[in-house]
Amino acid sequence: MHHDTALINMIAVGLGLAFVFGALANKLRLSPLVGYLVAGIVVGPFTPGFVADQALANQLAEIGVMLLMFGVGLHFSLKDLMAVKAIAIPGAIGQITVATLLGWGVASLMGWPAIHGIVFGFSLATASTVVLLRAMEERRLLETLRGKIAVGWLIVEDLACVLALVMMPVLAGVFGEDASQQNHSVGSVLAQIGWTFVQLGLFVAVMLVVGRRVIPWVLERIAGTGSRELFTLSVLAIALGVAFGSAMLFGVSFALGAFFAGMLLNESELSHKAAHDSLPLRDAFAVLFFVSVGMLFDPNILIEHPWQVLATVAIIMVGKSAAAFFIVRAFGHPTSTALTISASLAQIGEFAFIIAGLGVALKILPPSGQSLVLAGALVSIMLNPLVFGLLDRWQARQLAGQPAAAEPVEAIGPSRDLQGHAIVIGYGRVGSELAQVLSDRGVPVLVIDDNKDHVESAHAKGIAAIRGSAAADKVLAEAHPERAKIAVLAIPQPLEAGEALAKLRAINPNLTLLARAHSDAEVKHLLEHGADGTVMAERELAYSLAEMILSTPPYRGLGKDSIPVV
């Protein structure tokens, strides 16, 4: 029996329990984040049984934070923010201010110092990207004005958190526990803040001048080698290397360095491939991050300080949501839009954990404050689907009384009101070629893809497209499979494809279903879920090459019978 297995134990047990509780949370129609946090509580020091190594958990969590921030930067869209800047920027700033003041007020009642209250309140001010986007996608709201405002609002909150990561060490030096041992004047404080921004400015300048040229150049050269492993490794090396280098050379946080690496990579034409190839590792370490956060949660706080927990939840779900509602209404938007934004923000997640964890590390937030933040996150994420459910019912009643459309939406491209059409699920390299060929032959085509750029590309070519997952009921309903003739699943994910096949077959038993596969096992899985036929890319490529070979003079006499017909 090996004894030096603390890291293996942490990863194996953490991921195993996260899978079990995450799947259970998903079954209960909750965010899997709840399951990951519960897994951390189970392996934490405050519950009986196996206890994971906290020091290792913190280091794995730091890697998770870097990769999370890298993902935020990779998907950062200044274009989306600018589209709704008139409301998203002042709205988010106003809502963050209200939440911070409410948190400071509750902290004051508990006798905490002012700096503890400010950090506590700020950690409650930002919503979870994962939870918000999932709720928006399920309701087909991302392409509406409401969705655009919510996403823009979220971007401003993320930027505020990035700025907070820069300023918190400065605040800790001036107002923290050790600050009383030093004499701080106004000049010294301003000098410290100024030096921090000088370091930040140098880092940004180097990244914009050097990184903007070097990072895309490196990716293009590595992509040219044709090695997927090297490309994936280069992406991760850039993310973690820039994060580490920024901390060592410029004194900024790992998280900020990773965020800028993602932003610069976002400018590259290879950004989508980088995001896709790094996603599995980012997801794995993100799960470990949430598990490590759960380990810090002391369940006894629910018994010992129930009123403080209730006050925290009230700030998250009532205080900041009410602030968002009144701000949106003040800008002249309808009640339905204001309620949607309020419901979207009635939870906290990733950045709350990062801010609270850094606050405890810098001694400007007590450990009990971090437990309250975690309790508020657990409760708000669990209740958020219920809030949206109530909102859905209210909006359904409003629409029943006023059937006219009450909210303007952005242009959605060519009409989706098709008859006898072909549904192409996935608009990547395969799906885009297929859709174009069918469209050129006069076949009405409707595309389903969850990538915004893919949908916009389809619209630009005159092809109707819907953004969303083909496994979502509302997305499938909008594609009108009951009126279609055929559906082709051109996505490389067999599990999602199988789920979509089963739903399409249930909606329209006469629909011809074709799917893409990469192995015999995938072919079997897709056929079992309702596909009428499958195409294995590698096999078809081999047949096409064989046909080309047999058409050349040396082999022409062998005939075509030797080539199987599928």
Coordinates of C-alpha atoms in Angstrom, one line a residue:
M1 CA 0.0 0.0 0.0
H2 CA 1.4 3.4 -1.0
H3 CA 1.4 6.0 1.6
D4 CA 2.1 9.2 -0.4
T5 CA -1.3 9.3 -2.0
A6 CA -2.8 12.4 -0.6
L7 CA -3.1 14.0 -4.1
I8 CA -4.5 10.9 -5.7
N9 CA -7.0 10.6 -2.8
M10 CA -8.1 14.2 -3.2
I11 CA -8.6 13.9 -7.0
A12 CA -10.1 10.5 -7.0
V13 CA -12.5 10.9 -4.1
G14 CA -13.3 14.6 -5.0
L15 CA -14.2 13.9 -8.6
G16 CA -16.0 10.7 -7.7
L17 CA -18.3 12.3 -5.1
A18 CA -18.7 15.4 -7.3
F19 CA -19.9 13.1 -10.1
V20 CA -22.4 11.4 -7.8
F21 CA -23.8 14.5 -6.2
G22 CA -23.6 16.5 -9.4
A23 CA -25.7 13.9 -11.2
L24 CA -28.2 13.8 -8.3
A25 CA -28.5 17.6 -8.4
N26 CA -29.1 17.5 -12.1
K27 CA -31.7 14.8 -11.6
L28 CA -33.5 17.2 -9.2
R29 CA -33.3 20.0 -11.8
L30 CA -30.7 21.9 -9.8
S31 CA -27.4 23.3 -11.0
P32 CA -24.6 20.6 -10.8
L33 CA -22.7 23.3 -8.8
V34 CA -24.8 22.4 -5.8
G35 CA -23.7 18.8 -6.1
Y36 CA -20.0 19.8 -6.4
L37 CA -20.2 22.0 -3.3
V38 CA -22.0 19.2 -1.3
A39 CA -19.2 16.8 -2.4
G40 CA -16.7 19.2 -0.9
I41 CA -18.7 19.4 2.4
V42 CA -18.7 15.6 2.6
V43 CA -14.9 15.3 2.3
G44 CA -14.3 18.4 4.4
P45 CA -13.0 18.6 8.0
F46 CA -16.4 19.5 9.4
T47 CA -18.1 16.2 8.5
P48 CA -17.3 12.7 9.6
G49 CA -15.5 10.1 7.4
F50 CA -12.8 10.7 4.8
V51 CA -11.1 14.1 5.0
A52 CA -9.2 15.4 2.0
D53 CA -5.9 17.3 2.4
Q54 CA -6.9 20.9 2.7
A55 CA -3.5 22.2 1.5
L56 CA -3.6 20.2 -1.7
A57 CA -7.2 21.2 -2.2
N58 CA -6.2 24.9 -2.0
Q59 CA -3.5 24.4 -4.7
L60 CA -5.9 22.5 -6.9
A61 CA -8.5 25.2 -6.4
E62 CA -5.9 27.8 -7.4
I63 CA -5.4 26.0 -10.7
G64 CA -9.2 25.8 -11.0
V65 CA -9.5 29.6 -10.5
M66 CA -6.8 30.2 -13.2
L67 CA -8.6 28.0 -15.7
L68 CA -12.0 29.5 -14.8
M69 CA -10.6 33.0 -15.3
F70 CA -9.0 31.9 -18.5
G71 CA -12.4 30.7 -19.7
V72 CA -14.0 34.0 -18.7
G73 CA -11.4 35.9 -20.8
L74 CA -11.7 33.5 -23.7
H75 CA -15.4 34.2 -23.9
F76 CA -15.2 37.9 -23.0
S77 CA -17.2 39.9 -25.5
L78 CA -16.8 43.6 -25.6
K79 CA -19.3 43.7 -28.5
D80 CA -22.0 42.2 -26.3
L81 CA -21.3 44.7 -23.6
M82 CA -21.3 47.7 -26.0
A83 CA -24.7 46.6 -27.4
V84 CA -26.3 47.2 -24.0
K85 CA -23.8 49.5 -22.3
A86 CA -26.3 52.2 -21.6
I87 CA -28.1 50.1 -19.0
A88 CA -25.6 47.3 -18.2
I89 CA -22.7 49.5 -17.0
P90 CA -24.7 51.8 -14.7
G91 CA -27.1 49.1 -13.7
A92 CA -24.4 46.6 -12.7
I93 CA -22.4 49.3 -10.8
G94 CA -25.6 50.4 -9.0
Q95 CA -26.6 46.9 -8.1
I96 CA -23.1 46.0 -6.8
T97 CA -23.1 49.2 -4.7
V98 CA -26.4 48.3 -3.1
A99 CA -25.4 44.7 -2.4
T100 CA -22.1 45.8 -0.9
L101 CA -23.8 48.3 1.4
L102 CA -26.4 45.8 2.5
G103 CA -23.6 43.3 3.3
W104 CA -21.7 46.0 5.1
G105 CA -24.8 46.8 7.1
V106 CA -25.4 43.2 8.2
A107 CA -21.7 42.8 9.0
S108 CA -21.9 45.9 11.2
L109 CA -24.8 44.4 13.1
M110 CA -22.6 41.4 13.8
G111 CA -19.8 43.6 15.1
W112 CA -17.4 43.1 12.2
P113 CA -14.9 45.8 11.1
A114 CA -15.9 48.0 8.2
I115 CA -13.4 46.4 5.7
H116 CA -14.7 42.9 6.6
G117 CA -18.2 44.1 5.9
I118 CA -17.3 45.7 2.5
V119 CA -15.6 42.5 1.4
F120 CA -18.5 40.4 2.6
G121 CA -21.0 42.6 0.8
F122 CA -19.0 42.7 -2.4
S123 CA -18.8 38.9 -2.5
L124 CA -22.6 38.7 -2.5
A125 CA -22.9 41.2 -5.4
T126 CA -21.9 39.0 -8.4
A127 CA -24.0 36.3 -10.0
S128 CA -22.8 32.9 -11.2
T129 CA -22.1 32.8 -15.0
V130 CA -22.9 29.1 -15.2
V131 CA -26.2 29.4 -13.4
L132 CA -27.3 32.5 -15.3
L133 CA -26.4 31.3 -18.8
R134 CA -28.1 27.9 -18.2
A135 CA -31.3 29.5 -17.1
M136 CA -31.2 31.9 -20.1
E137 CA -30.5 29.1 -22.6
E138 CA -33.3 26.9 -21.2
R139 CA -35.8 29.7 -21.9
R140 CA -34.4 30.7 -25.2
L141 CA -33.7 34.2 -23.9
L142 CA -30.0 34.7 -24.9
E143 CA -30.9 36.3 -28.2
T144 CA -33.6 38.6 -26.7
L145 CA -33.1 42.0 -25.3
R146 CA -33.5 40.6 -21.8
G147 CA -30.7 38.1 -22.5
K148 CA -28.4 40.7 -23.9
I149 CA -28.9 42.9 -20.9
A150 CA -28.3 40.0 -18.5
V151 CA -25.1 39.0 -20.3
G152 CA -23.8 42.5 -20.5
W153 CA -24.6 43.0 -16.8
L154 CA -22.7 39.9 -16.0
I155 CA -19.7 41.1 -18.0
V156 CA -19.6 44.3 -16.0
E157 CA -19.7 42.3 -12.8
D158 CA -16.9 40.1 -13.9
L159 CA -14.8 43.2 -14.7
A160 CA -15.6 44.6 -11.3
C161 CA -14.4 41.3 -9.7
V162 CA -11.2 41.4 -11.8
L163 CA -10.5 45.0 -10.5
A164 CA -11.3 43.8 -6.9
L165 CA -8.7 41.0 -7.2
V166 CA -6.1 43.8 -7.9
M167 CA -7.2 46.1 -5.1
M168 CA -7.9 43.7 -2.3
P169 CA -4.2 43.1 -1.4
V170 CA -3.8 46.9 -1.3
L171 CA -6.8 47.2 1.0
A172 CA -5.5 44.4 3.2
G173 CA -2.2 46.3 3.6
V174 CA -4.0 49.5 4.6
F175 CA -7.0 48.2 6.6
G176 CA -6.0 44.6 7.5
E177 CA -5.0 43.2 10.8
D178 CA -1.4 44.0 10.3
A179 CA -2.0 47.5 9.2
S180 CA -2.2 48.7 12.8
Q181 CA 1.5 48.0 13.2
Q182 CA 2.3 50.4 10.4
N183 CA 1.8 54.2 10.2
H184 CA -0.3 54.9 7.1
S185 CA -0.7 58.4 5.9
V186 CA -2.9 59.6 3.0
G187 CA 0.3 59.9 0.9
S188 CA 1.5 56.4 1.6
V189 CA -1.9 54.9 0.9
L190 CA -2.1 56.8 -2.5
A191 CA 1.5 55.8 -3.2
Q192 CA 0.7 52.1 -2.6
I193 CA -2.4 52.3 -4.8
G194 CA -0.4 54.1 -7.4
W195 CA 2.3 51.5 -7.4
T196 CA -0.3 48.8 -7.8
F197 CA -1.7 50.4 -10.8
V198 CA 1.8 51.0 -12.3
Q199 CA 2.4 47.3 -12.0
L200 CA -1.0 46.6 -13.5
G201 CA -0.3 49.1 -16.3
L202 CA 3.1 47.5 -17.1
F203 CA 1.5 44.1 -17.2
V204 CA -1.3 45.2 -19.5
A205 CA 1.2 47.0 -21.8
V206 CA 3.4 44.0 -22.1
M207 CA 0.4 41.7 -22.8
L208 CA -1.0 44.1 -25.4
V209 CA 2.3 44.8 -27.1
V210 CA 4.0 41.5 -26.8
G211 CA 1.3 39.0 -25.9
R212 CA -1.1 40.1 -28.7
R213 CA 1.6 39.2 -31.3
V214 CA 3.3 36.3 -29.6
I215 CA 0.4 34.2 -28.4
P216 CA -1.5 34.1 -31.8
W217 CA 1.8 33.5 -33.6
V218 CA 2.6 30.5 -31.4
L219 CA -0.8 29.0 -31.7
E220 CA -0.8 29.3 -35.5
R221 CA 2.6 27.6 -35.7
I222 CA 1.5 24.8 -33.4
A223 CA -1.8 24.4 -35.2
G224 CA 0.3 24.1 -38.4
T225 CA 2.0 20.9 -37.0
G226 CA -1.3 19.1 -37.1
S227 CA -0.8 17.7 -33.6
R228 CA -3.9 18.0 -31.5
E229 CA -1.9 17.1 -28.3
L230 CA 0.6 19.9 -28.9
F231 CA -2.1 22.4 -29.6
T232 CA -4.0 21.5 -26.4
L233 CA -0.8 21.6 -24.5
S234 CA 0.1 25.0 -25.9
V235 CA -3.2 26.5 -24.9
L236 CA -2.9 25.2 -21.3
A237 CA 0.8 26.3 -21.2
I238 CA -0.2 29.8 -22.3
A239 CA -3.0 30.0 -19.8
L240 CA -1.0 28.8 -16.8
G241 CA 2.3 30.3 -18.0
V242 CA 1.0 33.8 -18.4
A243 CA -0.8 33.5 -15.0
F244 CA 2.4 32.4 -13.3
G245 CA 4.6 34.9 -15.1
S246 CA 2.3 37.8 -14.3
A247 CA 2.4 37.0 -10.6
M248 CA 6.2 36.6 -10.5
L249 CA 7.1 39.5 -12.7
F250 CA 4.4 42.1 -12.1
G251 CA 2.9 41.1 -8.7
V252 CA -0.6 40.7 -10.1
S253 CA -2.8 37.7 -9.2
F254 CA -2.7 34.4 -11.0
A255 CA -6.4 34.9 -11.8
L256 CA -5.8 38.2 -13.5
G257 CA -3.0 36.9 -15.6
A258 CA -5.1 33.9 -16.8
F259 CA -8.0 36.3 -17.6
F260 CA -5.7 38.4 -19.9
A261 CA -4.3 35.3 -21.5
G262 CA -7.9 34.3 -22.4
M263 CA -8.7 37.8 -23.7
L264 CA -5.8 37.8 -26.0
L265 CA -6.4 34.3 -27.2
N266 CA -10.0 35.4 -27.9
E267 CA -8.6 37.7 -30.7
S268 CA -7.1 34.7 -32.5
E269 CA -8.9 33.0 -35.3
L270 CA -8.1 29.7 -33.4
S271 CA -9.9 30.9 -30.2
H272 CA -12.8 28.5 -30.8
K273 CA -10.5 25.5 -31.2
A274 CA -8.6 26.6 -28.1
A275 CA -11.7 26.9 -26.1
H276 CA -12.9 23.5 -27.3
D277 CA -9.7 21.6 -26.7
S278 CA -9.0 23.1 -23.3
L279 CA -12.6 22.6 -22.1
P280 CA -12.3 19.1 -20.6
L281 CA -9.3 20.1 -18.3
R282 CA -11.0 23.4 -17.5
D283 CA -14.1 21.6 -16.5
A284 CA -12.2 19.0 -14.4
F285 CA -10.3 21.6 -12.4
A286 CA -13.4 23.8 -12.1
V287 CA -15.1 20.9 -10.4
L288 CA -12.1 20.5 -8.0
F289 CA -12.4 24.2 -7.3
F290 CA -16.0 23.9 -6.2
V291 CA -15.2 20.8 -4.2
S292 CA -12.4 22.6 -2.4
V293 CA -14.7 25.5 -1.7
G294 CA -17.3 23.1 -0.2
M295 CA -14.6 21.8 2.1
L296 CA -14.4 25.2 3.7
F297 CA -18.1 25.2 4.6
D298 CA -19.0 24.5 8.2
P299 CA -22.6 23.2 8.2
N300 CA -22.8 24.1 11.9
I301 CA -23.3 27.7 10.9
L302 CA -26.8 26.8 9.7
I303 CA -27.6 25.9 13.3
E304 CA -25.5 28.3 15.3
H305 CA -26.2 31.4 13.2
P306 CA -29.5 30.9 11.3
W307 CA -30.5 34.5 11.3
Q308 CA -27.2 35.6 9.7
V309 CA -27.7 32.9 7.0
L310 CA -31.2 34.2 6.4
A311 CA -29.9 37.7 6.2
T312 CA -27.2 36.7 3.7
V313 CA -29.8 34.8 1.5
A314 CA -32.1 37.9 1.7
I315 CA -29.3 40.2 0.4
I316 CA -28.7 37.8 -2.5
M317 CA -32.3 37.0 -3.5
V318 CA -34.2 40.1 -2.4
G319 CA -31.8 43.0 -1.9
K320 CA -29.7 43.0 -5.0
S321 CA -32.6 41.6 -7.1
A322 CA -34.9 44.4 -6.0
A323 CA -32.1 46.9 -6.8
A324 CA -31.7 45.4 -10.3
F325 CA -35.5 45.5 -10.8
F326 CA -35.8 49.2 -10.0
I327 CA -32.7 50.1 -12.0
V328 CA -34.0 48.4 -15.1
R329 CA -37.5 49.9 -14.7
A330 CA -35.9 53.3 -14.2
F331 CA -34.3 53.0 -17.6
G332 CA -37.7 52.6 -19.2
H333 CA -37.7 48.8 -19.8
P334 CA -40.9 46.8 -19.2
T335 CA -41.7 44.9 -16.1
S336 CA -41.1 41.5 -17.7
T337 CA -37.5 42.5 -18.6
A338 CA -36.9 43.9 -15.1
L339 CA -38.2 40.7 -13.5
T340 CA -36.0 38.5 -15.8
I341 CA -32.9 40.4 -14.9
S342 CA -33.8 40.3 -11.2
A343 CA -34.3 36.5 -11.3
S344 CA -31.1 36.0 -13.2
L345 CA -29.1 37.8 -10.6
A346 CA -30.8 36.2 -7.6
Q347 CA -27.8 33.8 -6.9
I348 CA -24.1 33.9 -6.4
G349 CA -21.3 31.6 -7.6
E350 CA -17.7 31.4 -8.8
F351 CA -16.5 35.0 -8.2
A352 CA -18.2 35.0 -4.8
F353 CA -16.0 32.1 -3.7
I354 CA -12.9 33.6 -5.2
I355 CA -13.4 37.0 -3.5
A356 CA -14.3 35.4 -0.2
G357 CA -11.4 33.0 -0.3
L358 CA -9.0 35.8 -1.1
G359 CA -10.5 37.9 1.7
V360 CA -9.9 35.1 4.3
A361 CA -6.3 34.6 3.0
L362 CA -5.6 38.4 3.4
K363 CA -7.4 38.5 6.8
I364 CA -9.9 41.1 5.6
L365 CA -12.8 38.6 6.0
P366 CA -13.4 36.2 8.9
P367 CA -13.8 32.4 8.2
S368 CA -17.4 32.7 9.4
G369 CA -18.0 35.3 6.6
Q370 CA -16.8 32.8 4.0
S371 CA -19.1 30.2 5.5
L372 CA -22.0 32.6 5.2
V373 CA -21.1 33.3 1.6
L374 CA -21.1 29.6 0.9
A375 CA -24.4 29.0 2.6
G376 CA -25.9 31.9 0.6
A377 CA -24.6 30.4 -2.6
L378 CA -26.0 26.9 -1.8
V379 CA -29.4 28.2 -0.9
S380 CA -29.7 30.8 -3.7
I381 CA -28.5 28.4 -6.4
M382 CA -31.0 25.7 -5.2
L383 CA -33.9 28.3 -5.1
N384 CA -33.0 30.0 -8.4
P385 CA -34.9 27.5 -10.6
L386 CA -38.0 28.0 -8.3
V387 CA -37.7 31.8 -8.8
F388 CA -37.6 31.3 -12.6
G389 CA -40.5 28.9 -12.4
L390 CA -42.6 31.5 -10.7
L391 CA -41.5 34.1 -13.2
D392 CA -42.4 31.8 -16.1
R393 CA -45.9 31.3 -14.8
W394 CA -46.4 35.0 -14.3
Q395 CA -45.2 35.8 -17.8
A396 CA -47.5 33.0 -19.2
R397 CA -50.5 34.7 -17.5
Q398 CA -49.4 38.1 -18.9
L399 CA -49.1 36.8 -22.4
A400 CA -52.5 35.1 -22.1
G401 CA -54.0 38.4 -21.3
Q402 CA -52.0 40.4 -23.8
P403 CA -51.1 38.2 -26.8
A404 CA -49.2 40.9 -28.6
A405 CA -45.4 40.7 -28.3
A406 CA -44.3 43.1 -25.6
E407 CA -40.5 42.9 -26.0
P408 CA -38.4 43.7 -29.0
V409 CA -35.9 41.1 -30.0
E410 CA -32.8 41.3 -32.2
A411 CA -33.0 40.2 -35.8
I412 CA -33.1 36.4 -36.0
G413 CA -32.1 36.0 -39.6
P414 CA -34.2 34.2 -42.3
S415 CA -37.7 33.0 -41.4
R416 CA -37.9 29.8 -39.3
D417 CA -41.5 29.2 -40.5
L418 CA -40.6 26.4 -42.8
Q419 CA -42.5 23.4 -44.2
G420 CA -40.9 20.1 -45.4
H421 CA -37.5 21.3 -44.3
A422 CA -34.3 19.6 -43.3
I423 CA -33.0 20.2 -39.7
V424 CA -29.2 20.2 -39.5
I425 CA -28.0 20.0 -35.9
G426 CA -24.5 21.4 -35.7
Y427 CA -23.0 24.0 -37.9
G428 CA -19.3 23.2 -37.6
R429 CA -17.0 22.0 -40.4
V430 CA -19.4 19.2 -41.4
G431 CA -22.8 20.8 -40.7
S432 CA -21.9 24.0 -42.5
E433 CA -20.9 22.2 -45.6
L434 CA -24.0 20.0 -45.5
A435 CA -26.3 22.9 -44.9
Q436 CA -24.8 24.9 -47.8
V437 CA -25.1 21.9 -50.2
L438 CA -28.7 21.3 -49.3
S439 CA -29.5 25.0 -49.5
D440 CA -27.9 25.3 -53.0
R441 CA -30.0 22.3 -54.1
G442 CA -33.2 24.1 -53.1
V443 CA -33.8 22.2 -49.9
P444 CA -35.2 24.4 -47.1
V445 CA -32.8 24.2 -44.2
L446 CA -33.0 25.1 -40.5
V447 CA -29.8 24.9 -38.4
I448 CA -29.5 24.3 -34.7
D449 CA -26.2 25.2 -33.0
D450 CA -25.3 26.4 -29.5
N451 CA -22.4 28.6 -30.8
K452 CA -23.3 32.2 -31.4
D453 CA -20.8 32.8 -34.2
H454 CA -22.0 29.7 -36.0
V455 CA -25.6 30.9 -35.9
E456 CA -24.5 34.4 -37.2
S457 CA -22.5 32.7 -40.0
A458 CA -25.6 30.7 -41.0
H459 CA -27.7 33.8 -41.0
A460 CA -25.2 35.6 -43.2
K461 CA -25.5 32.9 -45.8
G462 CA -29.3 33.1 -45.8
I463 CA -29.9 30.0 -43.7
A464 CA -32.4 30.0 -40.9
A465 CA -30.7 29.1 -37.6
I466 CA -31.6 28.7 -33.9
R467 CA -29.1 29.1 -31.1
G468 CA -29.3 26.4 -28.4
S469 CA -28.8 22.8 -27.5
A470 CA -30.7 20.3 -29.7
A471 CA -31.4 18.3 -26.5
A472 CA -33.5 21.1 -25.1
D473 CA -37.3 20.7 -25.6
K474 CA -37.9 24.4 -26.3
V475 CA -35.2 24.5 -29.0
L476 CA -36.6 21.5 -30.7
A477 CA -40.1 22.8 -30.6
E478 CA -38.9 26.0 -32.3
A479 CA -37.4 24.0 -35.1
H480 CA -40.9 22.4 -35.9
P481 CA -39.8 18.8 -36.4
E482 CA -43.4 17.8 -36.9
R483 CA -43.3 19.7 -40.2
A484 CA -39.8 18.6 -41.2
K485 CA -38.9 15.7 -43.6
I486 CA -35.4 14.9 -42.3
A487 CA -33.0 15.7 -39.5
V488 CA -29.3 15.3 -39.6
L489 CA -27.2 15.3 -36.5
A490 CA -23.8 16.6 -37.6
I491 CA -22.4 17.1 -34.0
P492 CA -19.6 14.9 -32.7
Q493 CA -21.1 14.4 -29.3
P494 CA -22.9 11.0 -29.3
L495 CA -24.6 11.5 -25.9
E496 CA -26.3 14.8 -26.9
A497 CA -27.1 13.4 -30.3
G498 CA -28.7 10.3 -28.8
E499 CA -30.9 12.4 -26.5
A500 CA -31.9 14.7 -29.4
L501 CA -32.7 11.6 -31.6
A502 CA -35.0 10.1 -29.0
K503 CA -36.9 13.4 -28.7
L504 CA -37.1 14.0 -32.4
R505 CA -38.5 10.4 -32.9
A506 CA -41.1 11.0 -30.2
I507 CA -42.2 14.3 -31.8
N508 CA -42.4 13.0 -35.3
P509 CA -42.2 9.2 -35.8
N510 CA -42.1 9.6 -39.6
L511 CA -39.0 11.9 -39.5
T512 CA -36.0 10.4 -41.3
L513 CA -33.0 10.7 -38.8
L514 CA -29.4 10.5 -39.8
A515 CA -26.4 11.0 -37.5
R516 CA -22.6 11.3 -37.5
A517 CA -20.5 8.8 -35.7
H518 CA -16.8 8.1 -35.1
S519 CA -16.8 4.5 -33.9
D520 CA -18.9 1.3 -34.0
A521 CA -20.0 1.9 -30.4
E522 CA -21.3 5.3 -31.4
V523 CA -23.1 3.8 -34.4
K524 CA -24.8 1.3 -32.1
H525 CA -25.7 4.0 -29.6
L526 CA -27.2 6.3 -32.2
L527 CA -29.2 3.5 -33.9
E528 CA -30.6 2.4 -30.5
H529 CA -31.8 6.0 -29.9
G530 CA -33.8 6.2 -33.1
A531 CA -31.4 7.0 -36.0
D532 CA -32.4 5.5 -39.4
G533 CA -28.8 5.6 -40.6
T534 CA -25.4 6.7 -39.5
V535 CA -22.2 7.9 -41.3
M536 CA -18.9 7.0 -39.8
A537 CA -16.6 9.7 -41.0
E538 CA -13.4 7.6 -41.0
R539 CA -15.0 4.8 -42.9
E540 CA -16.6 7.1 -45.5
L541 CA -13.2 8.8 -46.0
A542 CA -11.6 5.4 -46.6
Y543 CA -14.3 4.5 -49.2
S544 CA -13.9 7.8 -51.0
L545 CA -10.2 7.4 -51.2
A546 CA -10.6 3.8 -52.4
E547 CA -13.0 4.9 -55.1
M548 CA -10.4 7.5 -56.3
I549 CA -7.7 4.9 -56.3
L550 CA -9.8 2.4 -58.3
S551 CA -10.6 5.1 -60.9
T552 CA -6.9 5.5 -61.8
P553 CA -5.6 3.6 -64.8
P554 CA -3.6 0.9 -62.9
Y555 CA -6.7 -0.2 -60.9
R556 CA -9.6 0.8 -63.2
G557 CA -10.2 -2.8 -64.3
L558 CA -10.9 -4.0 -60.8
G559 CA -14.4 -2.5 -61.0
K560 CA -16.6 -0.8 -58.5
D561 CA -18.0 -3.9 -56.9
S562 CA -15.1 -4.1 -54.5
I563 CA -16.3 -0.9 -52.8
P564 CA -19.1 -1.4 -50.3
V565 CA -22.2 0.7 -50.7
V566 CA -23.5 2.2 -47.4

